[in-house]
Coordinates of C-alpha atoms and ligand atoms in Angstrom, one line a residue:
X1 CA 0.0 0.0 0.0
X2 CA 2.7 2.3 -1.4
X3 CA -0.1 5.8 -1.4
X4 CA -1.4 5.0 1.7
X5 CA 1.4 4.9 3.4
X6 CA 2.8 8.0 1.8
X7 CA -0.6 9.4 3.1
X8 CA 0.3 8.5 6.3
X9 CA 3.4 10.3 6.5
X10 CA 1.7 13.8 5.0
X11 CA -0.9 13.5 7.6
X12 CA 1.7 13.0 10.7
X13 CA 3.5 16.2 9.2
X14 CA 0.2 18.2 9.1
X15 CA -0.7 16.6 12.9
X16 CA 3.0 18.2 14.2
X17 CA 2.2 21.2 13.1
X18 CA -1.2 21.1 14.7
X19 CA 0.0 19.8 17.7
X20 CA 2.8 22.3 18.0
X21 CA -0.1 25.1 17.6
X22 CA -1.5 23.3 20.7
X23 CA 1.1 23.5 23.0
X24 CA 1.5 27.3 22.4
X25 CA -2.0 27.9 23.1
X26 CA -1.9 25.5 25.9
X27 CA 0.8 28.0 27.3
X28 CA -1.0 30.7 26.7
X29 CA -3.8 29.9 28.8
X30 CA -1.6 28.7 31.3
X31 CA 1.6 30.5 32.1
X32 CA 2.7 33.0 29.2
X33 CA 3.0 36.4 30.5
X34 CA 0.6 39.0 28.2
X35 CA 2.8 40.5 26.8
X36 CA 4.1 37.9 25.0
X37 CA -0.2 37.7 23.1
X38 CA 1.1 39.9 20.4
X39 CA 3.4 37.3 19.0
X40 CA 1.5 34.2 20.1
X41 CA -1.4 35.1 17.8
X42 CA 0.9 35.5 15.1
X43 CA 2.9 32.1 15.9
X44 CA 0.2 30.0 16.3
X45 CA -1.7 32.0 13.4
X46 CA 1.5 30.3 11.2
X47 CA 1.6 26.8 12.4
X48 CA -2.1 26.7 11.7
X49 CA -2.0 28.2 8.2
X50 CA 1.1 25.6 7.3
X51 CA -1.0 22.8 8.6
X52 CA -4.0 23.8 6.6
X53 CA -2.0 24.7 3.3
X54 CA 0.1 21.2 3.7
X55 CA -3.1 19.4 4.8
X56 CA -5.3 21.0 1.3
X57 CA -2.1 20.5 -1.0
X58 CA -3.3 19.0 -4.6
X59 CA -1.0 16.3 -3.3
X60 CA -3.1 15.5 -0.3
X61 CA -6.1 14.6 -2.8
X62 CA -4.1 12.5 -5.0
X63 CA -2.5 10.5 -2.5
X64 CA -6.7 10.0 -1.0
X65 CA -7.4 9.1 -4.6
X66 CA -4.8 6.7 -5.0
X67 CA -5.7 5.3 -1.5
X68 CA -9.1 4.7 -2.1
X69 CA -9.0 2.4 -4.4
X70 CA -6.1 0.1 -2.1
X71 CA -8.6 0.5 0.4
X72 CA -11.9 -0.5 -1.3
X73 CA -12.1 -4.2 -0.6
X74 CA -11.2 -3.7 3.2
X75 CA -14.0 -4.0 5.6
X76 CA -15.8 -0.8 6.3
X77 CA -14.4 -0.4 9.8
X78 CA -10.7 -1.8 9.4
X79 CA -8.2 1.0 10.3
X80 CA -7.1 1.8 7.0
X81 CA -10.7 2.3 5.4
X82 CA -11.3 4.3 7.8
X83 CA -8.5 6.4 8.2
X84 CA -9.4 6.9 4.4
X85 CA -12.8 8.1 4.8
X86 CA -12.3 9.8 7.6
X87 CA -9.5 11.6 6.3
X88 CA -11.4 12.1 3.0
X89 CA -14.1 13.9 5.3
X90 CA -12.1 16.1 6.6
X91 CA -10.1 17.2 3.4
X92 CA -13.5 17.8 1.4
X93 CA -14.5 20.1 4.2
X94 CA -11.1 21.7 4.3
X95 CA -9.9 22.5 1.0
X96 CA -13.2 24.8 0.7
X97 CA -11.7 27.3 3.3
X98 CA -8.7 29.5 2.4
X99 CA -5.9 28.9 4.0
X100 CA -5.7 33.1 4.4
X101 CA -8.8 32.3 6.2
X102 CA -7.8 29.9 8.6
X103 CA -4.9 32.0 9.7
X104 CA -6.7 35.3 10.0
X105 CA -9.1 33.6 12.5
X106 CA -6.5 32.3 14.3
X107 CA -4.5 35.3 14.8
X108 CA -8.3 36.8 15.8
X109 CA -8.8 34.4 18.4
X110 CA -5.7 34.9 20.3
X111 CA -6.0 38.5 20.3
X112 CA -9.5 38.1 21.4
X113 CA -8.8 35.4 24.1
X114 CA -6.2 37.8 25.2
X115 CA -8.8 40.8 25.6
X116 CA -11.2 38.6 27.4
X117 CA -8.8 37.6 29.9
X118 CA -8.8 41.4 30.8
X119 CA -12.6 42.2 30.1
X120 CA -14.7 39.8 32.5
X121 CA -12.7 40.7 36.0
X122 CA -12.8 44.5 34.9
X123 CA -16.5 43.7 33.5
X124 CA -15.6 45.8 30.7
X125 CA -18.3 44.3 27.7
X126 CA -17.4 47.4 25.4
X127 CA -13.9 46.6 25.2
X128 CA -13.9 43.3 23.6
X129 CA -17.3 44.5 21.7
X130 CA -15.2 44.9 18.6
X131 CA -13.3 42.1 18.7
X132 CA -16.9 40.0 18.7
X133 CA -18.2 41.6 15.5
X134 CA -15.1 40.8 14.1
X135 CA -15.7 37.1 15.4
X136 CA -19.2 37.0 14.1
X137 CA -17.6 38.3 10.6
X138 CA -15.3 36.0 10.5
X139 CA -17.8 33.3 11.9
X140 CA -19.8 34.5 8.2
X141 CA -17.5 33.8 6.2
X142 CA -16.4 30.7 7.7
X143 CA -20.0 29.1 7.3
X144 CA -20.1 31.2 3.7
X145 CA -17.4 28.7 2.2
X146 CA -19.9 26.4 2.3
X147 CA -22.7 27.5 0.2
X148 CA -25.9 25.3 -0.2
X149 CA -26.5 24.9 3.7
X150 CA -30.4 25.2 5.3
X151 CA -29.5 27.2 7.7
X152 CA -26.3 29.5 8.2
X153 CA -24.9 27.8 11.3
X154 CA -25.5 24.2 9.5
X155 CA -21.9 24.3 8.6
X156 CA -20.5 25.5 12.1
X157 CA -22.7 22.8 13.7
X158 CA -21.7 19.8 11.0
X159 CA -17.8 20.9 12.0
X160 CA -18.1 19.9 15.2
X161 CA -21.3 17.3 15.4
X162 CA -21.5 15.8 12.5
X163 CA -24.7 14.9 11.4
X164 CA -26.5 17.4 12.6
X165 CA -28.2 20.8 11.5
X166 CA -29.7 24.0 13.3
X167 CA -33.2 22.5 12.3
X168 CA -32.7 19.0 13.8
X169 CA -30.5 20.6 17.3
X170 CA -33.5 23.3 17.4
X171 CA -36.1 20.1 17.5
X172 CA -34.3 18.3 19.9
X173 CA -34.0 20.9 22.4
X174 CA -37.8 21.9 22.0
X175 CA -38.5 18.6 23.3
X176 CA -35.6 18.6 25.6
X177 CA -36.5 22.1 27.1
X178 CA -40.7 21.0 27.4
X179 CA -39.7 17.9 29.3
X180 CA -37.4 20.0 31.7
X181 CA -38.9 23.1 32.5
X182 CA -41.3 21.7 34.4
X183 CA -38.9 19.6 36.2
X184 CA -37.0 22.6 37.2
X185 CA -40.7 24.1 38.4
X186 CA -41.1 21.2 40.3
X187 CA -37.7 20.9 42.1
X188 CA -37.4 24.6 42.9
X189 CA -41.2 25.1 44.2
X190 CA -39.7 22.8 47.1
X191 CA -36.7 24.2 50.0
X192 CA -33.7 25.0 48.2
X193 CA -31.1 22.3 49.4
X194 CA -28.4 23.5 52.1
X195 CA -25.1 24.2 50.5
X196 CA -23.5 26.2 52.7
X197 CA -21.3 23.1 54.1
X198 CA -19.5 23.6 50.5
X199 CA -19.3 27.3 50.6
X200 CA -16.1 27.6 53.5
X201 CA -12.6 28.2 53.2
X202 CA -10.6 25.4 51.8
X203 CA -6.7 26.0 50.8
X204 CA -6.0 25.5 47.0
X205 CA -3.5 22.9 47.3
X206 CA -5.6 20.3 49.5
X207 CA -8.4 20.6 46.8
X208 CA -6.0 20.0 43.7
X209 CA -4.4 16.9 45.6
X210 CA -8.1 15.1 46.6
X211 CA -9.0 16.2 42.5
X212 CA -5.8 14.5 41.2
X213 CA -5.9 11.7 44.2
X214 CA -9.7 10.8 42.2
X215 CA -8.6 11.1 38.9
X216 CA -5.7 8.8 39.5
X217 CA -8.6 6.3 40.9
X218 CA -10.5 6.8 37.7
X219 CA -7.9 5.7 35.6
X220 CA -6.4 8.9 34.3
X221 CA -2.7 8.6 33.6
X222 CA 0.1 10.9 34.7
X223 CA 2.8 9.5 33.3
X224 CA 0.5 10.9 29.8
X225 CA -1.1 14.0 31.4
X226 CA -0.5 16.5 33.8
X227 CA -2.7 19.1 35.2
X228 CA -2.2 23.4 35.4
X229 CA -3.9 26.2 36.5
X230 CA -6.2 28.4 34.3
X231 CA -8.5 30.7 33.7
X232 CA -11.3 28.4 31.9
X233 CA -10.6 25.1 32.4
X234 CA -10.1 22.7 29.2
X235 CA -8.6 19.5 28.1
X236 CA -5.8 19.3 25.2
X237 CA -3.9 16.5 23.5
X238 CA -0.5 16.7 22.2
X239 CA 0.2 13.8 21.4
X240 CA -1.4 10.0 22.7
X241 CA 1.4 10.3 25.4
X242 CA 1.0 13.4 26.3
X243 CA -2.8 14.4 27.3
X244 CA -3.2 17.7 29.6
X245 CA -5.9 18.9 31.6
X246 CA -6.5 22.6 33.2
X247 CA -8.1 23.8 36.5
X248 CA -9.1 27.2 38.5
X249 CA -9.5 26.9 42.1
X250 CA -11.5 29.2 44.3
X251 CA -10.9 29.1 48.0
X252 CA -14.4 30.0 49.4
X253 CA -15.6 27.0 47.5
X254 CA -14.8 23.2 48.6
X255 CA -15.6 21.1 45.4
X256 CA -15.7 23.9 42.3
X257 CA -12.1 22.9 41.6
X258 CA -12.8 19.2 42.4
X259 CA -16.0 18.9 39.6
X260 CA -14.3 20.9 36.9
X261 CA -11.5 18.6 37.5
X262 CA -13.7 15.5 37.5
X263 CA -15.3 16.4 34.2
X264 CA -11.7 17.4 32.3
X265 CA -10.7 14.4 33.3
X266 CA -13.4 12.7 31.3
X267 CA -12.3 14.6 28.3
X268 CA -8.9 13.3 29.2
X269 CA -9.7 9.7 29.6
X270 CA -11.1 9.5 26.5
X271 CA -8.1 11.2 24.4
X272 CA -5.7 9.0 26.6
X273 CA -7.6 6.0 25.8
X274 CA -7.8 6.2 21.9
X275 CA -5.7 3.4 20.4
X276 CA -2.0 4.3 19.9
X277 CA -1.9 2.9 16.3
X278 CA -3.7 6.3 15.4
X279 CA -1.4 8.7 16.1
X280 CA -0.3 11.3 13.7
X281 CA -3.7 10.8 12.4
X282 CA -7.1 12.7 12.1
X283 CA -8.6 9.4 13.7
X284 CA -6.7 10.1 16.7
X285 CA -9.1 12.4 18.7
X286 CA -12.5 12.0 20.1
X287 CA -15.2 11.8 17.4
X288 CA -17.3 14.9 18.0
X289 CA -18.3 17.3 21.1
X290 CA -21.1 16.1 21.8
X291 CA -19.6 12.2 22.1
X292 CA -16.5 14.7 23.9
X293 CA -18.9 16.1 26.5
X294 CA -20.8 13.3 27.2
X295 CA -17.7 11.4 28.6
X296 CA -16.6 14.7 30.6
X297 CA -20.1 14.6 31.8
X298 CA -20.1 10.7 32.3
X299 CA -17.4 11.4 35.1
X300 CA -18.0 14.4 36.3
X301 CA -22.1 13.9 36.9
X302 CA -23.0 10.2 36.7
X303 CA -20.1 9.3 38.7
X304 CA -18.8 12.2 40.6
X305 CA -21.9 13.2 42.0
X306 CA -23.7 10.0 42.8
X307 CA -24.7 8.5 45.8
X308 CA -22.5 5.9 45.4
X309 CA -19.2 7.6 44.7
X310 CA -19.4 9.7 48.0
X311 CA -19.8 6.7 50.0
X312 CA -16.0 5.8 49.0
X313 CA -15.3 9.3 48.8
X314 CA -17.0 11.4 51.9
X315 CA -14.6 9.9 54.3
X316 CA -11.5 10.8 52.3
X317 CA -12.4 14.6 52.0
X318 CA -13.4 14.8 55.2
X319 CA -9.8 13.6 56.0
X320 CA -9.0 16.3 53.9
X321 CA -11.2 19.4 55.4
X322 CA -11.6 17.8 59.4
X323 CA -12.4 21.1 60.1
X324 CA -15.4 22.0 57.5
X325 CA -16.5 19.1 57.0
X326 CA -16.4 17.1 60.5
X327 CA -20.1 16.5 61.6
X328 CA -21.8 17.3 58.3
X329 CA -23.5 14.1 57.0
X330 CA -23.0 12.5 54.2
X331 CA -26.5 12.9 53.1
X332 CA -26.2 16.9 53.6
X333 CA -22.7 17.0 51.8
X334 CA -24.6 14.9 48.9
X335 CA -27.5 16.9 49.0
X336 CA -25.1 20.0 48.6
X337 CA -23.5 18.8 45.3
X338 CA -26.7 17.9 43.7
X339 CA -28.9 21.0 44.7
X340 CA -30.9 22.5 42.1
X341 CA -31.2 26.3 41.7
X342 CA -31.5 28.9 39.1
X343 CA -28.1 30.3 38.9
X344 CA -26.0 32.3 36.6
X345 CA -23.0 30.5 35.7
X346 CA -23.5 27.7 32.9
X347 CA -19.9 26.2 34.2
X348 CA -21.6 25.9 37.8
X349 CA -25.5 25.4 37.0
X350 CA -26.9 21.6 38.4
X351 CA -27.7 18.7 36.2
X352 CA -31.3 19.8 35.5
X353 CA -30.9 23.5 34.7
X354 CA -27.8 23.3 33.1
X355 CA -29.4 22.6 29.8
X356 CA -31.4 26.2 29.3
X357 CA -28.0 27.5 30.0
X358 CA -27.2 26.1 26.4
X359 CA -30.2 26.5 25.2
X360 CA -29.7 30.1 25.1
X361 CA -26.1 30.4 24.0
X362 CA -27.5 28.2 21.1
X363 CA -30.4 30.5 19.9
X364 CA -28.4 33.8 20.7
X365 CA -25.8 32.1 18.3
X366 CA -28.1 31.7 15.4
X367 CA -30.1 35.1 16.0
X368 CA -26.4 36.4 15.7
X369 CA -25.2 34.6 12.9
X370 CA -29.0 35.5 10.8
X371 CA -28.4 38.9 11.6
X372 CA -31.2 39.5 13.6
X373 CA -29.1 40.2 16.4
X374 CA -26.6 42.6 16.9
X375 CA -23.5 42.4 19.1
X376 CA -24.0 45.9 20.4
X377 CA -27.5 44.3 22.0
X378 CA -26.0 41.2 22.9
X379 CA -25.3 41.9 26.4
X380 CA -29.1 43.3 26.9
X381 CA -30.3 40.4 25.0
X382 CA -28.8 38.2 27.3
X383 CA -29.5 39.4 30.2
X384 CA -33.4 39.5 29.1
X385 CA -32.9 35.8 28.5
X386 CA -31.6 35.0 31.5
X387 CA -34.7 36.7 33.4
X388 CA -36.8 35.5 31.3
X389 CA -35.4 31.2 31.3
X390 CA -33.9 31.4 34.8
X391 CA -36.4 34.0 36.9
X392 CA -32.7 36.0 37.6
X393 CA -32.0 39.7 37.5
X394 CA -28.0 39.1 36.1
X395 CA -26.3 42.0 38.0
X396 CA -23.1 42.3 35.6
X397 CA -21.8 41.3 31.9
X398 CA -19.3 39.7 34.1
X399 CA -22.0 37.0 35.5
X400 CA -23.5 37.5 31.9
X401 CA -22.5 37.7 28.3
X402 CA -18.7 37.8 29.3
X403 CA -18.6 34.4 31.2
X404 CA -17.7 32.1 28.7
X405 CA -14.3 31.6 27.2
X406 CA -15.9 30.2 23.8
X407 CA -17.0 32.9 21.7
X408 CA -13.4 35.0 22.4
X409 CA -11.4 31.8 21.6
X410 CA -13.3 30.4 18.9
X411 CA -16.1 31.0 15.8
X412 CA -19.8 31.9 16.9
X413 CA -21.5 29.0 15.7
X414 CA -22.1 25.6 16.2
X415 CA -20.2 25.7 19.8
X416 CA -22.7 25.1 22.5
X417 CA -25.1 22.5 21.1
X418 CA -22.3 19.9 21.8
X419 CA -23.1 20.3 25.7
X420 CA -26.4 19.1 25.6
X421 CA -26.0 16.3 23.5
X422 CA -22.8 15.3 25.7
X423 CA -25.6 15.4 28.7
X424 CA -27.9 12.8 26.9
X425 CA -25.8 10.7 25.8
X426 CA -23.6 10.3 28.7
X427 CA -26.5 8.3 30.1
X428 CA -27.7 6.7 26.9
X429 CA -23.8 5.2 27.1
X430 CA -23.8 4.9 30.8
X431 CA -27.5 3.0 30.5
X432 CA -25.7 0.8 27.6
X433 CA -22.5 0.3 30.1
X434 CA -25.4 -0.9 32.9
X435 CA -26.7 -3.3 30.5
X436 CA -23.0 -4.7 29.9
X437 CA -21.5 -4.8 33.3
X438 CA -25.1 -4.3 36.2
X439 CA -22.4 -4.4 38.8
X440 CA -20.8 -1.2 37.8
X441 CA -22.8 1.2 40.1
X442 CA -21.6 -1.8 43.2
X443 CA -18.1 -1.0 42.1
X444 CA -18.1 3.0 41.9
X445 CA -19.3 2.6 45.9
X446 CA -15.8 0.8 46.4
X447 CA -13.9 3.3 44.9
X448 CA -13.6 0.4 41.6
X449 CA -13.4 2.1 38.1
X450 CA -11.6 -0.1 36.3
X451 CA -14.8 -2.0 35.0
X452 CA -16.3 1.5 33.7
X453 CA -13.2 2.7 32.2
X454 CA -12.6 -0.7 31.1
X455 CA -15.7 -0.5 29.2
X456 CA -15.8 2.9 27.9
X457 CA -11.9 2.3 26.3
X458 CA -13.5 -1.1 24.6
X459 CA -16.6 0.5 22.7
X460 CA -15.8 4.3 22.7
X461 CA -12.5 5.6 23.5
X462 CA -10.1 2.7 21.4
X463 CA -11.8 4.2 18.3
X464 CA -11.2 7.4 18.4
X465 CA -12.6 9.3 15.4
X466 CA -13.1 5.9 13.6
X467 CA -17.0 6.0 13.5
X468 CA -19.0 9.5 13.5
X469 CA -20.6 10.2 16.3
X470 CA -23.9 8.7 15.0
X471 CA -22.7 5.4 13.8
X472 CA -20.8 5.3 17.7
X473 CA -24.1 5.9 19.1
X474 CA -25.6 3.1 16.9
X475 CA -23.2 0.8 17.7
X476 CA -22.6 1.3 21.5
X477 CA -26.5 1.9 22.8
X478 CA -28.1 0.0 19.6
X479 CA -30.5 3.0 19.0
X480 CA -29.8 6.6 17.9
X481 CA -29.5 9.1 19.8
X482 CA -32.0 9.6 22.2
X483 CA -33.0 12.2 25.3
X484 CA -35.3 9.0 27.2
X485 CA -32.3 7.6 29.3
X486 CA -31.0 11.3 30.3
X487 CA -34.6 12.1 31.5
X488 CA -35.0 8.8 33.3
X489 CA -31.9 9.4 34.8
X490 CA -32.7 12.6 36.1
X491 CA -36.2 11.8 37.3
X492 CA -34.3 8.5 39.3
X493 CA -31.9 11.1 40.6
X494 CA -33.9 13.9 41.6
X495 CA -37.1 13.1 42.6
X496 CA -36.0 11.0 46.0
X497 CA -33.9 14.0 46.3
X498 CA -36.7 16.4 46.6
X499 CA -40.2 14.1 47.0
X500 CA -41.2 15.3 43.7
X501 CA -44.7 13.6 43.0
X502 CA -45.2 11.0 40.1
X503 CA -48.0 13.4 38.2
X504 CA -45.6 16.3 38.2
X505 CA -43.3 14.2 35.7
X506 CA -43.7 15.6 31.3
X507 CA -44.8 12.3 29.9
X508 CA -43.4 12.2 26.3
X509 CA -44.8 14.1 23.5
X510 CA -46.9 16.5 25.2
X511 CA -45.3 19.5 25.0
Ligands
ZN601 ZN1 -16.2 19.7 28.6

């Protein structure tokens, strides 16, 4: 297979380059000084344009063509088909952006990280107001490359969850949203759950050793990953050995650091546990956000804050905080970490409101991209929203429209909808990992993960980008995607938690 391995080379060539764009943004979120943004955004604005312009070469599409056909009597989901259609994918979507492009966004995106980093402490909305327009512009022409779409975000969306469209994420979240609202009427028409045991002083560096001390538990690797400090936490691969997570830590706070470390180290997991045979390749990465989220989400919510976790766990972070948390039960402490309330902060909203969160970074995306919203009335806009979905006055653009890293490191468009869908289908793949292994939840109540990981690297992680995430769903659960376990799952959760009645549960359908 003289072609496909010549493919093979190109693509690792194209992957170093990528990869050495990630470390510099990695260090830019982590411990590059600012002045050193100007030229950041310019380096990393290179690597990424040589990547693209090496990756959309005339050579690239030969060496596919030539490929193809010493591919084309191997089974659909051998390693080498698959790399070839993968990799085909990928190109086809590629070549239609100018590499120009690709840099000019980049070099955007650092600048604008940069001026974000500044903007939400100072709460200072007008000064990266600009820099957003230029985003959206930029967002435009992105999705413009790619003429013949329904819907101006279809593009955006398809980039990073494949297979779907604004139409079909817009239906799915109107069923979602009339199956959960009334949930969320439910739980908080009863007492709002105690959380103050959470809200005391706890030093940084006891919280960031119990984080690491679980991860190690859940199977996360450190001789492949590490873990810094940052602003926004995220998760980035470098190479299969080398597979980093990020935290923030707040003091006043017990478990904020813990959780955002639990659910990184899902993302993390799943990049360590892609099969080493794919390096240098675009198979060698998680198959879509949403299939990305749902295993951060897996950890972080389905384990992390079950029942059974804290029964291994409670004693250990008591050991850790005698003094905050000696004589709190561990039915208050688990009470705590699963109260529901209607906050402000998508990164620390509950299971069950965490969704409308979404929700409305989703439709202020599209109004934004079809023009019917401006950026200068973003900011009112959302704060509207957030009155109007949550029942809260949001006092600042700092607890508002300037709390997410994502639209001042990244395109507008297509970025929020993977959330959700990582939230239903980390239970449709937990429910599926049930059906496998029942003694799973028995084993998270020992402080065993091995059987869940074990499972997770078998029929998700091994295949990194091998299947889309559609045919993984298909495979793994047997069904497509569907919201039925995540609502069971939620209903089994909460309503013990807050005696919620069996007649104030949405049946299906009846919106
Ligand atoms: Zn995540």
């Amino acid at each position: 297979m003289k072609a496909y391995d010549a493919l093979k080379v190109r693509l690792l060539e194209v992957d170093d380059l990528n990869r050495a764009a990630a470390v510099l943004q990695w260090d830019q979120a982590t411990y590059m000084p600012p002045g050193g943004a100007p030229a950041r955004g310019r380096q990393t604005a290179t690597l990424s344009r040589l990547a693209h312009e090496q990756f959309t070469a005339a050579e690239t599409g030969r060496l596919l063509d030539a490929t193809a056909k010493e591919t084309e009597s191997l089974p659909f989901d051998s390693d080498e088909a698959s790399l070839v259609r993968v990799t085909r994918r990928y190109w086809d979507l590629a070549v239609r952006r100018p590499s120009s492009l690709v840099a000019e966004f980049q070099a955007h995106e650092a600048e604008s990280y940069q001026a974000w980093t500044v903007a939400r402490p100072a709460n200072d909305f007008a000064s990266v107001r600009p820099l957003l327009e230029k985003t959206l512009e930029l967002s435009r022409r992105t999705a413009e490359c790619y003429p013949g779409y329904d819907h101006i975000a279809d593009p955006l969306i398809d980039f990073s969850d494949y297979g779907m469209k604004a139409a079909s994420v817009r239906k799915l979240f109107a069923e979602l949203r009339s199956r959960l609202v009334p949930m969320v009427r439910a739980i908080t028409s009863r007492p709002v759950a105690d959380g103050s045991c959470l809200l005391q002083h706890a030093p940084a560096a006891e919280q960031l050793a119990f984080g690491l001390d679980v991860i190690r538990c859940f199977g996360y690797d450190f001789e492949r990953g590490r873990q810094d400090l940052t602003h926004h936490p995220f998760q980035t691969t470098f190479s299969s050995g080398d597979v980093r997570i990020t935290t923030r830590v707040r003091e006043d706070d017990i478990t904020d650091a813990l959780f955002s470390t639990l659910h990184e180290s899902g993302h993390a997991l799943y990049e360590q546990g892609v099969d080493p045979r794919f390096e240098g390749t675009p198979l060698a990465h998680g198959t879509s956000a949403g299939v990305h989220e749902s295993q951060s989400r897996l950890w972080e919510n389905l384990v992390g804050r079950s029942r059974g976790f804290w029964e291994h766990f409670y004693p250990r972070l008591q050991e850790s905080f005698p003094a905050q948390l000696k004589g709190i039960a561990l039915d208050t402490f688990y009470r705590a970490v699963n109260r529901v309330e209607r906050s402000l902060i998508r990164v620390d909203a509950d299971e069950v409101t965490y969704n409308l969160h979404v929700m409305l970074r989703f439709d202020l995306e599209l109004d934004l991209l079809e023009g019917k919203l401006a950026v200068k009335d973003l900011a009112r806009v959302w704060r509207e929203r957030v009155e109007a979905d949550l029942g809260r006055p949001v006092p600042d653009d700092r607890n508002g429209v300037l709390q997410d890293v994502h639209w001042f490191a990244g395109r507008i468009g297509g970025v929020f909808q993977g959330y959700t869908l990582g939230n239903i289908l980390s239970a449709q793949f937990y429910d599926a990992a049930l059906r496998a292994n029942p003694g799973i939840p028995g084993d998270i109540c020992r402080g065993e993960f091995a059987p869940l990981h074990g499972w997770l690297k078998e029929n998700i992680y091994r295949h990194g980008a091998k299947f889309t995430a559609p045919e993984l769903v298909k495979r793994v659960t047997g069904s497509d995607l569907t919201i039925e376990p995540y609502l069971d799952y939620l209903w089994g959760k909460y309503q013990p938690l807050y005696g919620l009645r069996e007649e104030e549960r949405q049946p299906a359908g009846v919106a």
